[in-house]
Short mmCIF file of C-alpha atoms and ligand atoms in Angstrom, two decimals:
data_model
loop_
_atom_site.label_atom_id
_atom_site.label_comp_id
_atom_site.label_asym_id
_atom_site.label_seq_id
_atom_site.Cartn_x
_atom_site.Cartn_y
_atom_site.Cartn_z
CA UNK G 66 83.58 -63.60 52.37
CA UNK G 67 81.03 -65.89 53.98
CA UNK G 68 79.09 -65.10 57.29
CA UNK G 69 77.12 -68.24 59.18
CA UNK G 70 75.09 -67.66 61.88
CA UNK G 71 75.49 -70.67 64.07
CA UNK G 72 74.62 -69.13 67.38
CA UNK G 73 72.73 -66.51 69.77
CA UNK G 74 70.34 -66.00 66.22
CA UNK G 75 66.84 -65.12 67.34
CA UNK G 76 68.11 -66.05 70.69
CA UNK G 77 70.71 -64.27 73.43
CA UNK G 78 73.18 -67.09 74.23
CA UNK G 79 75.62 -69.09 72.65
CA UNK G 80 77.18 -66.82 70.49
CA UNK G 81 78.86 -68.08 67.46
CA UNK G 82 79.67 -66.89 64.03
CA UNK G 83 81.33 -68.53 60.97
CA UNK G 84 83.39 -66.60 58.74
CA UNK G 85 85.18 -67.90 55.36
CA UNK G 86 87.61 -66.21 53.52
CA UNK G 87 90.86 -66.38 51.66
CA UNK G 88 90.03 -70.41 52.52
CA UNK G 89 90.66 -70.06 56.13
CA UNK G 90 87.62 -70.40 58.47
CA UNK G 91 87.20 -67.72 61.51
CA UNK G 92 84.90 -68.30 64.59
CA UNK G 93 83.87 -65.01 65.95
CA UNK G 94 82.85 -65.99 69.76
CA UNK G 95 82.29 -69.74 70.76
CA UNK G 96 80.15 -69.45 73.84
CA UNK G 97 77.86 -71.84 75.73
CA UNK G 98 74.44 -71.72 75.06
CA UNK G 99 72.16 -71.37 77.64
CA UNK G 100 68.40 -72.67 78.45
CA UNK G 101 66.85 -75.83 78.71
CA UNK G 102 68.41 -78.73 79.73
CA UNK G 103 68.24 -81.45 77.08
CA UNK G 104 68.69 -78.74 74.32
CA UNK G 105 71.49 -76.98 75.97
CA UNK G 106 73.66 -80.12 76.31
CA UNK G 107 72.97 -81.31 72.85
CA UNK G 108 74.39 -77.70 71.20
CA UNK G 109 77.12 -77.19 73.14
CA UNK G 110 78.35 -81.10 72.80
CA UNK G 111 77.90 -81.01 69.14
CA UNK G 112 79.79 -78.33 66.72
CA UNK G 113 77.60 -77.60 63.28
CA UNK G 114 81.54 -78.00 61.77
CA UNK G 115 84.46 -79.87 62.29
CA UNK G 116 86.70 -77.98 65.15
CA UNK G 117 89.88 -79.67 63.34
CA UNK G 118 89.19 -77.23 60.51
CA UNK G 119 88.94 -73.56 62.20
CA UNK G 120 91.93 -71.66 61.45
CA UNK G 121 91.48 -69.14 64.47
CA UNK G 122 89.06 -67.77 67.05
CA UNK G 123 88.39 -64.11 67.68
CA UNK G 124 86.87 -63.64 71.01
CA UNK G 125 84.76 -59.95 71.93
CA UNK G 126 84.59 -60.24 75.76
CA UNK G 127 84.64 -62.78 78.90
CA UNK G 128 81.63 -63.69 79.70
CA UNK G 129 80.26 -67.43 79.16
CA UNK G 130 77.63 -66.98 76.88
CA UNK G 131 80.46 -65.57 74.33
CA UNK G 132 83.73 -67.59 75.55
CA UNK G 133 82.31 -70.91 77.29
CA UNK G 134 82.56 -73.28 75.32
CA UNK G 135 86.20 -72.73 73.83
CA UNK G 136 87.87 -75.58 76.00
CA UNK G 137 85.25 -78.25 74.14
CA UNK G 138 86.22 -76.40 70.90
CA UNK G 139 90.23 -77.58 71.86
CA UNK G 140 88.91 -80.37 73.16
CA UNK G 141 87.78 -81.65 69.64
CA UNK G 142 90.93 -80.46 67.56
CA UNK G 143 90.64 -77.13 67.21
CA UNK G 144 94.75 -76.09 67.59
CA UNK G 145 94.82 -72.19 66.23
CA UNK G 146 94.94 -69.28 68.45
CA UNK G 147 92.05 -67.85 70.08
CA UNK G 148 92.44 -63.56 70.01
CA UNK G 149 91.23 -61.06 72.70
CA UNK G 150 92.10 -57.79 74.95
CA UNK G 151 94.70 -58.20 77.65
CA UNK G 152 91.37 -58.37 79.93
CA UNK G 153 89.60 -60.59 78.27
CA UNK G 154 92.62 -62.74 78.46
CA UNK G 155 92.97 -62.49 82.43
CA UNK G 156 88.74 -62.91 82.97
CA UNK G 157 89.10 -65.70 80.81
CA UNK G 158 91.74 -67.55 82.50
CA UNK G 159 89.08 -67.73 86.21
CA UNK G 160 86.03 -67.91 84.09
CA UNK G 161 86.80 -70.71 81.84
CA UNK G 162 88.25 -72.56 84.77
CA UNK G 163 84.99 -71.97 87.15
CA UNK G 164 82.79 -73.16 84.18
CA UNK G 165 85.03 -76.30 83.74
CA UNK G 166 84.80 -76.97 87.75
CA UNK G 167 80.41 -76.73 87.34
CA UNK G 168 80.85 -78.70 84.44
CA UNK G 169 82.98 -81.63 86.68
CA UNK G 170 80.49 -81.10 89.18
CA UNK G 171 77.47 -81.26 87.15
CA UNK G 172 78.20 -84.84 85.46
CA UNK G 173 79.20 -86.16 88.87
CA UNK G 174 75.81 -85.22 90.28
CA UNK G 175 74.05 -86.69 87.56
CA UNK G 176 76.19 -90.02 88.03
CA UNK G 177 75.89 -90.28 91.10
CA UNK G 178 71.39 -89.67 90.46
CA UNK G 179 71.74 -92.06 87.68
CA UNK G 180 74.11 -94.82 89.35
CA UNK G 181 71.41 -97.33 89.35
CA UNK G 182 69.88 -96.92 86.78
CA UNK G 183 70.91 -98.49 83.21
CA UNK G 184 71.90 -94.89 81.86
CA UNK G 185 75.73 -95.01 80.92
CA UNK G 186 77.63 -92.07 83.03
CA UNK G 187 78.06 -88.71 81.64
CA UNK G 188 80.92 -87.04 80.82
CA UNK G 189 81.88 -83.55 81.41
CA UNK G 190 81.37 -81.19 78.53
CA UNK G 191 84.81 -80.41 79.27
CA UNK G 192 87.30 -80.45 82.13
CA UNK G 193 89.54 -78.27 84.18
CA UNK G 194 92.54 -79.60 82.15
CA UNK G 195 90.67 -78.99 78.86
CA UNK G 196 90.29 -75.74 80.36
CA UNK G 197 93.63 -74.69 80.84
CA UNK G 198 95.01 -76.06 77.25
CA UNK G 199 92.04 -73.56 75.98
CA UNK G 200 93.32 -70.71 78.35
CA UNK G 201 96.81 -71.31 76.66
CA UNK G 202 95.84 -70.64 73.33
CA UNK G 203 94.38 -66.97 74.43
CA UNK G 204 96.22 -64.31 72.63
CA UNK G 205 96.40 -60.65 73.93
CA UNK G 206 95.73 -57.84 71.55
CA UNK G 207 95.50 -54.65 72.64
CA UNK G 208 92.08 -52.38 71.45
CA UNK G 209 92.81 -49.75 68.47
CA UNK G 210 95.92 -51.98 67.28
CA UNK G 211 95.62 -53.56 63.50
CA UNK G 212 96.47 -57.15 63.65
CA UNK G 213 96.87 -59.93 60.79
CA UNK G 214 95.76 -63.25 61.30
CA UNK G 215 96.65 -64.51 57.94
CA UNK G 216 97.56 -63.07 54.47
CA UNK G 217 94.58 -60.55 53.42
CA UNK G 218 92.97 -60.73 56.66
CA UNK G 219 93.38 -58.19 59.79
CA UNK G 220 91.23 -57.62 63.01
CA UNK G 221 91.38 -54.82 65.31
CA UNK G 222 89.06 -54.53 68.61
CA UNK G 223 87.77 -51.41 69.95
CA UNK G 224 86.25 -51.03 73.23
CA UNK G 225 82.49 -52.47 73.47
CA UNK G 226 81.87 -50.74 76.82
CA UNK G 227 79.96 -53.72 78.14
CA UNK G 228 82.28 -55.40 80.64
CA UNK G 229 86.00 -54.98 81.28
CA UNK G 230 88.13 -55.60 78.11
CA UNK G 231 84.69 -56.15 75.76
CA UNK G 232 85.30 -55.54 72.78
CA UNK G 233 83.79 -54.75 69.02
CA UNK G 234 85.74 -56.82 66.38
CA UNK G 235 86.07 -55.02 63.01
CA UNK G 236 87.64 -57.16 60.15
CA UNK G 237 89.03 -55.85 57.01
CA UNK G 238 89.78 -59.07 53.95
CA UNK G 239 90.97 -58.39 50.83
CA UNK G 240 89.24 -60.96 48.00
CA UNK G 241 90.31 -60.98 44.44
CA UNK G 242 91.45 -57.41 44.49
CA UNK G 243 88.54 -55.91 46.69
CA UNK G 244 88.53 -55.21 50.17
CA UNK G 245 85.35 -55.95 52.45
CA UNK G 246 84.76 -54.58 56.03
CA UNK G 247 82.48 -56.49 58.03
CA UNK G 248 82.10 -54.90 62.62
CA UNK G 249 80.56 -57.70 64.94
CA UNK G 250 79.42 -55.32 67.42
CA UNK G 251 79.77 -58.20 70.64
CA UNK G 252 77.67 -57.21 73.46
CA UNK G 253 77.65 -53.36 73.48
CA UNK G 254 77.23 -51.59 76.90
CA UNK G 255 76.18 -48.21 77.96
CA UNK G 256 76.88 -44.52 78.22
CA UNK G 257 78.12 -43.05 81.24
CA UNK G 258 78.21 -46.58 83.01
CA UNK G 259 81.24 -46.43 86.22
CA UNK G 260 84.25 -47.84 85.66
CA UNK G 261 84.87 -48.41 82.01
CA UNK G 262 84.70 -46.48 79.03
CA UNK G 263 81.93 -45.50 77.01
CA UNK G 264 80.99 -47.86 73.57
CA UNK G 265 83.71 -46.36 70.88
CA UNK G 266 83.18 -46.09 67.40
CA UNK G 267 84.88 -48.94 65.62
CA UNK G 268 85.02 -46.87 62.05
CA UNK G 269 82.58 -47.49 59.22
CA UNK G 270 82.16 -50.95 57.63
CA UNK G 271 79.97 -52.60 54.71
CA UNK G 272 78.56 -54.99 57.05
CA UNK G 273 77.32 -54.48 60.47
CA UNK G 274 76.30 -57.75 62.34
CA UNK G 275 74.45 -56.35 65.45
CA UNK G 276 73.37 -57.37 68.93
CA UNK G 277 69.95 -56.82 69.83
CA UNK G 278 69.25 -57.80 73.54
CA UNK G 279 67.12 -54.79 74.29
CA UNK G 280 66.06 -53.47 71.07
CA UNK G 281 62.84 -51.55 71.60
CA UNK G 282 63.35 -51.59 75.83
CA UNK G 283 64.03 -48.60 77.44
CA UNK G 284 66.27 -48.47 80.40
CA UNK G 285 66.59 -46.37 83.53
CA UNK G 286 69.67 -43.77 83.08
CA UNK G 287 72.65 -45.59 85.14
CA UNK G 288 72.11 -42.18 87.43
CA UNK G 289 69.66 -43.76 88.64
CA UNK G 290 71.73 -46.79 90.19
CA UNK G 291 72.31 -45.02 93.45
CA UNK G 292 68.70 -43.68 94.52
CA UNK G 293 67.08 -46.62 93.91
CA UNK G 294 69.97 -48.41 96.20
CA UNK G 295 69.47 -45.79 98.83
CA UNK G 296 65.73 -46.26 98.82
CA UNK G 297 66.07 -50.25 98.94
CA UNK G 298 68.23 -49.88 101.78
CA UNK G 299 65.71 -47.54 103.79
CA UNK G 300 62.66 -49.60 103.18
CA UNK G 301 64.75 -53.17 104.11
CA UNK G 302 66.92 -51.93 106.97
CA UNK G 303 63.23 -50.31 108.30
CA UNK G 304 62.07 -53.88 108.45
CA UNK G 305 65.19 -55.72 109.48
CA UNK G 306 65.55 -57.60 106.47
CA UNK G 307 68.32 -58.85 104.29
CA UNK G 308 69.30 -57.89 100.36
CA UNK G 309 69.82 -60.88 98.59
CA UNK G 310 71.31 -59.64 94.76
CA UNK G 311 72.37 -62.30 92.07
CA UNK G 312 74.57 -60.96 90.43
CA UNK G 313 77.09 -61.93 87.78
CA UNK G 314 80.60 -62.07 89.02
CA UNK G 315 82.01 -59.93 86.36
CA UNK G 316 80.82 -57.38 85.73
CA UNK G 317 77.62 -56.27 87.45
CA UNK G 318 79.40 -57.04 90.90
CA UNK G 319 82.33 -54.64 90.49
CA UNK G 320 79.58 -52.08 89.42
CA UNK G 321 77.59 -52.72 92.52
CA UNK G 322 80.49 -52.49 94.35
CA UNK G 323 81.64 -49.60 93.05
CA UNK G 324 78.76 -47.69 93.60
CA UNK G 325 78.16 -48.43 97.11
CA UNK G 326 81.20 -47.33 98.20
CA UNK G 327 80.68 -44.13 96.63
CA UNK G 328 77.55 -44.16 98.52
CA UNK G 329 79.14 -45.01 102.06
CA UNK G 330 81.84 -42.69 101.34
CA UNK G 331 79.70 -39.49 101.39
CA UNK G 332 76.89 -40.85 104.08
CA UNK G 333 74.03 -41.58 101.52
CA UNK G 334 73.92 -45.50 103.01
CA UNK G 335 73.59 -46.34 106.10
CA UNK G 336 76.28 -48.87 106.90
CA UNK G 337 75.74 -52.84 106.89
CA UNK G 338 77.59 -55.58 106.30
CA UNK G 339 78.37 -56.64 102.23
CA UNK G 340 78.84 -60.32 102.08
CA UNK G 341 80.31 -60.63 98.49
CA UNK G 342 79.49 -64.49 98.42
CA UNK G 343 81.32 -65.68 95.07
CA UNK G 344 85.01 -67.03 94.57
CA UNK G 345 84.42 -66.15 91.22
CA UNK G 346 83.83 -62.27 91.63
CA UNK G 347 86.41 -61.87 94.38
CA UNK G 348 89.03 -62.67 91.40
CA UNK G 349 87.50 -61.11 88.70
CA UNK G 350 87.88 -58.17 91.38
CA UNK G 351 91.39 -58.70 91.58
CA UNK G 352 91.81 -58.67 87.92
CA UNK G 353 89.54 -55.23 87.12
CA UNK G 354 92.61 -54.27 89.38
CA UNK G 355 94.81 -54.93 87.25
CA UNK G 356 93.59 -53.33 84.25
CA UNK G 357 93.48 -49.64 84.50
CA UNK G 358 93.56 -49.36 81.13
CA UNK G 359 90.20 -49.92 80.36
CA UNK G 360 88.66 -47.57 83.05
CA UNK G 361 86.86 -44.27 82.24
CA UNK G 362 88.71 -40.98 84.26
CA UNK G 363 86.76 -40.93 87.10
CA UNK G 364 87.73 -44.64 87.92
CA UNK G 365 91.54 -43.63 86.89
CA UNK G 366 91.37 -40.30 89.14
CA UNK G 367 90.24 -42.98 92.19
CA UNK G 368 93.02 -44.81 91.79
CA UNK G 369 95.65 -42.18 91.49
CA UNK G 370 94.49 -41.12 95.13
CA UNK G 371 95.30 -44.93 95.61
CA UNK G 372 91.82 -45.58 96.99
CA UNK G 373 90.32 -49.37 96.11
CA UNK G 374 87.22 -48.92 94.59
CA UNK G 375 86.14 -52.42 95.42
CA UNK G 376 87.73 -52.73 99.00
CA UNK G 377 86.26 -50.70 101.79
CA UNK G 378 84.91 -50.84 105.67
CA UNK G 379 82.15 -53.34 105.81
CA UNK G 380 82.89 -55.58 102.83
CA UNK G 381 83.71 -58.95 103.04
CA UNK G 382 84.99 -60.95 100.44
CA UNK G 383 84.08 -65.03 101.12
CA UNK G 384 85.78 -67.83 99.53
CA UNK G 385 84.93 -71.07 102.03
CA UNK G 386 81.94 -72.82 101.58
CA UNK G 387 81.75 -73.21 105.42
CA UNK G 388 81.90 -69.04 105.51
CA UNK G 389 78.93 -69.18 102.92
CA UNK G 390 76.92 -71.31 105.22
CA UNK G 391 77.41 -69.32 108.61
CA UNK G 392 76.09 -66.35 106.66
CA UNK G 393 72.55 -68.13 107.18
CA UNK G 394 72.94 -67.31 110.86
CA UNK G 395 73.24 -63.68 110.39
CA UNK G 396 69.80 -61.35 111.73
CA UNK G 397 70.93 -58.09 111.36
CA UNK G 398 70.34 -56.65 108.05
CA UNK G 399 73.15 -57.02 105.23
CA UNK G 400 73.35 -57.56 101.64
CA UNK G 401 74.47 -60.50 100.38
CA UNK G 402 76.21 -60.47 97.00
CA UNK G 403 76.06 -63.86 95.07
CA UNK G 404 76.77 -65.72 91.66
CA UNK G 405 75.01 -66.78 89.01
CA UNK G 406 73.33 -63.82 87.65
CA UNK G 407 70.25 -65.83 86.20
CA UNK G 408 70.19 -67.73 89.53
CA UNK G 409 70.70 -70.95 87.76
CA UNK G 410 73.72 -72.22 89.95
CA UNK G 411 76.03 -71.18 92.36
CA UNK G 412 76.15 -69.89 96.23
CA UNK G 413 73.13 -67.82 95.44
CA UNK G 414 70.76 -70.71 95.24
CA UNK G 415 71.27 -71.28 99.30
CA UNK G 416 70.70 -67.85 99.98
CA UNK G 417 67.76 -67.53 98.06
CA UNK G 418 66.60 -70.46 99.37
CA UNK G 419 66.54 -69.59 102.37
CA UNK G 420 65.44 -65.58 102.74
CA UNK G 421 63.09 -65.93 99.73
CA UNK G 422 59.83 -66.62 101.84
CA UNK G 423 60.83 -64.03 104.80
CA UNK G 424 58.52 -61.18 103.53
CA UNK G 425 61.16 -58.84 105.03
CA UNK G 426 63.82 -59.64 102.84
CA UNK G 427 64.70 -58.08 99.25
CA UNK G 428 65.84 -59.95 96.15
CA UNK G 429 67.25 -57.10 94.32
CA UNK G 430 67.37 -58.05 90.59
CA UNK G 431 70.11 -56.22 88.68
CA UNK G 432 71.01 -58.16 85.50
CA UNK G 433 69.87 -59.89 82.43
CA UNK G 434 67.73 -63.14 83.17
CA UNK G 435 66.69 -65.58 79.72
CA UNK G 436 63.60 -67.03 79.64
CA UNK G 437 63.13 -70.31 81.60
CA UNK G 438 65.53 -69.71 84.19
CA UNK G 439 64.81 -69.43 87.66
CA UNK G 440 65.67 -65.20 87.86
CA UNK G 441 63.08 -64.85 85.54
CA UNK G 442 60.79 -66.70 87.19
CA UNK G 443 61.25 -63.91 90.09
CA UNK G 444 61.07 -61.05 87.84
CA UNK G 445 58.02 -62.19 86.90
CA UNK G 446 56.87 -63.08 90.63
CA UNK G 447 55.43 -66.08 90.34
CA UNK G 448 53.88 -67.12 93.02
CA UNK G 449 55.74 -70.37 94.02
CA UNK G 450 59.81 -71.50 92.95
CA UNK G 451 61.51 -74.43 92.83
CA UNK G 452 65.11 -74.56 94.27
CA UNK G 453 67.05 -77.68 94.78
CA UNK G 454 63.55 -79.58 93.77
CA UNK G 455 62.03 -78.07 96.60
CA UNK G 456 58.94 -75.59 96.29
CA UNK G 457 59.35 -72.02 98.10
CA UNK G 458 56.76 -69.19 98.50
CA UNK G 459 58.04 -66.16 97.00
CA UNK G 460 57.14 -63.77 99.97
CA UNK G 461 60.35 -61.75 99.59
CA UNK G 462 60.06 -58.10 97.98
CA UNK G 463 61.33 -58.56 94.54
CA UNK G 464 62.60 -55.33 93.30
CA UNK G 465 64.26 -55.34 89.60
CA UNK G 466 66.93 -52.45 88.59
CA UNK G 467 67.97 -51.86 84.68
CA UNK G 468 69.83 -49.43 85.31
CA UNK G 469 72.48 -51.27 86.78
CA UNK G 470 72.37 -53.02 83.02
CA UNK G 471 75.56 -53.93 80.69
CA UNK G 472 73.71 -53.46 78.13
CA UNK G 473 72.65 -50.76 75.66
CA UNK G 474 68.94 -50.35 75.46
CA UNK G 475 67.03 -49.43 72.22
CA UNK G 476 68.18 -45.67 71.95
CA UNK G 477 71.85 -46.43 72.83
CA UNK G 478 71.84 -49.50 70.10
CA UNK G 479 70.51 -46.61 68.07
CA UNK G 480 73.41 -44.37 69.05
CA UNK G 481 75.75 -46.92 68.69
CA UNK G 482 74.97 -47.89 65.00
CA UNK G 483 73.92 -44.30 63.72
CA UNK G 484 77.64 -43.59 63.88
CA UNK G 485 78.00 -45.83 60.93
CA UNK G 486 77.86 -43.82 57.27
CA UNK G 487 74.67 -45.08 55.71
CA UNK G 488 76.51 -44.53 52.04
CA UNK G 489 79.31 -47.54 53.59
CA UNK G 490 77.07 -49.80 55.47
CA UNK G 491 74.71 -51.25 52.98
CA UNK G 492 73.61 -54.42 55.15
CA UNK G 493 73.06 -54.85 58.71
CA UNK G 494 72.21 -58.35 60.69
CA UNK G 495 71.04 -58.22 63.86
CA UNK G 496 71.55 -61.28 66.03
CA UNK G 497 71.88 -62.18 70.00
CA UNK G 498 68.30 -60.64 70.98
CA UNK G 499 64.80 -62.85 71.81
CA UNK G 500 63.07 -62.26 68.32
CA UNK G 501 60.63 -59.10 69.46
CA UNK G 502 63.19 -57.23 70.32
CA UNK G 503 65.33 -58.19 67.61
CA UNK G 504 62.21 -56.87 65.27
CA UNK G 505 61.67 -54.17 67.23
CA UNK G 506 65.20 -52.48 66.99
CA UNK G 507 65.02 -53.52 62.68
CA UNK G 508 61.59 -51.56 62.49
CA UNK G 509 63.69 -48.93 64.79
CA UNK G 510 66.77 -48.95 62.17
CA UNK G 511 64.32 -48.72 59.38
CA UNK G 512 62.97 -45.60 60.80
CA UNK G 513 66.49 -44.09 61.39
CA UNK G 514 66.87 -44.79 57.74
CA UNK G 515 69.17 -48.25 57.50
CA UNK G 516 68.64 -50.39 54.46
CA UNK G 517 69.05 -54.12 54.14
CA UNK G 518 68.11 -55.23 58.10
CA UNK G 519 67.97 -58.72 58.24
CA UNK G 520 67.54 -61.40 61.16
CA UNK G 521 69.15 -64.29 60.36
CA UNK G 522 68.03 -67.66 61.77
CA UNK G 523 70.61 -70.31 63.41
CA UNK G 524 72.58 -71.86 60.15
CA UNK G 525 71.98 -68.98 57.91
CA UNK G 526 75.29 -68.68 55.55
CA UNK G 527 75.48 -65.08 53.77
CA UNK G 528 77.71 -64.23 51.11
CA UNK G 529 78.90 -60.76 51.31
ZN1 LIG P 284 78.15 -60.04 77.76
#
């Protein structure tokens, strides 16, 4: 069997491995890559392989930097099936779709800058129709279930714990008599996290290819979630202000969600409005609805008393754009909810906009931001931002919350992977993490007393 790294190597987006074996190629993830401009267009446009030639696509979880740029694989001949959870599936079929819509948008913006100019129009990197042909070719598999996807080579999934339906691939191929195990661990989340399930052990391989996003970082215990929303509320409401949260639509909202109305329910908030400003997370909402079989049993005992976790006195869901807007006439204090995550595009960019140089407002940070985007930019409270090519002060408290995380940090990447038998795995790659803290969770692994740690770099081809 042959492993190529061809994406999120020494880097956190754009994940994208090629395996070979038995002569049929397998992509494991084909997501968009993520960062600056020029660069970001000219990876995701351009395959390192021809598309015509992958024999199937195995997918570990929903969100874009993993899945977003299967409709330009299908686009360029790729005509196998692309396997996932039932989840997965359902997140896939709004998220794919929304990506193709910014992607419509995005060329027609730059057209319309570049109109006249000499520059040739752009197109899409893929379209809503492209979309939909990719969203046909998703195929559920449920986690814990063997499956084959061609002679001498079976997959199973088991729950990641990172988002809803995430999953850890494990593949087992048999080669001239032997049989290999290699576990791509996809993004793993965290212990004790609300809603879904805890990471599960996906049974010992030979090969462990590893994510890395917060190797040597520490996080706040997800306890921790609901005092320091309780204390952001105090100190806000005191001055009248607004909460303005980015927040990825699937995932981090439902959490948020989730764990404010916990917090109404028993009187440990005081009441305001909760403007959840996305289209995108008011269906993703809808399908975490439908999947109860990926919560933990607290979420499951919620339900049976058929109370909605995410629906409750207060919240309002928005879908117009012209709703969006009035929400910039609002004084009393409220939180507004908004999409992306990173604060690279969407809704949120208005709202940020226009509360970030109110010094009474709060930009409450509570997901992963990459370098060069403009959430990171806040994290790291720069003085001065630049939103639709305008320059704001950044007078707006910026508070930043890891414990509302999807992600393991370095002791529960350590927990995860210390469940593997050190006498079966005898090599261990460690990919989708900035390089420090992909070197700081090898030195970490090292310690715990792992052999054979490698980092591969983008194009790296392994035989193993
Ligand atoms: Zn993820």
């Amino acid at each position: 069997m042959q492993i190529e790294f061809l994406g999120a190597a020494q880097t956190v987006t754009g994940s994208m491995h090629l395996i070979v074996s038995n002569g049929r190629k397998i992509l494991l993830d084909c997501g968009m890559f993520q960062g600056k401009r020029a660069e970001a267009n000219e990876r995701n446009r351009n395959f390192p392989f021809n598309p015509k030639e992958i024999d199937a696509v195995i997918l570990s979880h929903a969100h874009i930097d993993h899945s977003g740029n299967l409709p330009n694989l299908v686009k360029r001949g790729f005509s196998g099936k692309i396997y996932c959870t039932p989840a997965t599936r359902d997140l896939c079929g709004i998220m794919l779709a929304d990506s193709a819509h910014i992607q419509e948008k995005d060329a027609e913006y730059i057209n319309k800058q570049t109109r006249n100019s000499k520059e040739p129009p752009i197109e899409p990197l893929y379209t809503t129709v492209d979309a939909m042909v990719a969203i046909d070719r998703l195929t559920a598999v449920s986690y814990n279930k063997d499956f084959d996807l061609f002679d001498n080579i079976t997959a199973r999934f088991t729950d990641a714990g990172h988002i809803l339906g995430s999953a850890s691939i494990k593949l087992t191929v048999k080669e001239n008599g032997y049989v290999k195990t290699l576990g791509f661990s996809g993004d793993i989340g965290r212990w004790g996290m609300p809603i879904i399930r805890d990471p599960e052990f996906m049974g010992d391989v030979e090969t462990l290819v590893t994510e890395s996003t917060y190797g040597g970082v520490c996080h706040e215990p997800p306890e921790n979630m609901e005092n320091s929303l309780i204390t952001d509320f105090e100190r806000t409401i005191g001055r009248r202000g607004k909460i303005i949260v980015p927040a990825f639509s699937v995932g981090r909202t439902q959490d948020l969600l989730y764990s404010l109305r916990k917090l109404f329910d028993t009187d440990r908030l005081p009441r305001i409005p909760i403007y959840v400003d996305s289209p995108l997370a008011t269906n993703a909402t809808t399908i975490y609805k439908k999947h109860p079989e990926c919560y933990d049993e607290e979420t499951r005992g919620l339900f049976a008393g058929d109370t909605d976790p995410f629906g409750f006195a207060g919240v309002h869901y928005i879908q117009s754009a012209e709703e969006s807007k009035r929400l910039n006439n609002k004084k009393e204090p409220c939180m507004i909810i908004s999409a992306s995550g990173m604060c690279e595009a969407g809704r949120i960019l208005h709202h940020l906009a226009n509360n970030i140089e109110n010094p009474k407002n709060t930009i409450m940070i509570i997901g992963y931001c990459a370098e060069h985007t403009l959430g990171r930019r806040i994290i790291d409270r720069v003085p001065q931002v630049k939103i639709f090519g305008v320059e704001y002060w950044l007078r707006a408290e910026v508070v930043v919350h890891d414990s509302f995380s999807a992600h393991a940090d370095n002791d529960e990447l350590l927990r995860y992977i210390d469940r593997f038998d050190k006498n079966v795995l005898s090599r261990i790659f460690i990919v989708h993490g900035e390089p420090e803290k992909s070197i700081k969770l090898a030195a970490n692994l090292d310690k715990a007393g792992f052999k054979n740690i490698e980092i591969p770099t983008r194009g790296t081809k392994v035989q193993i």
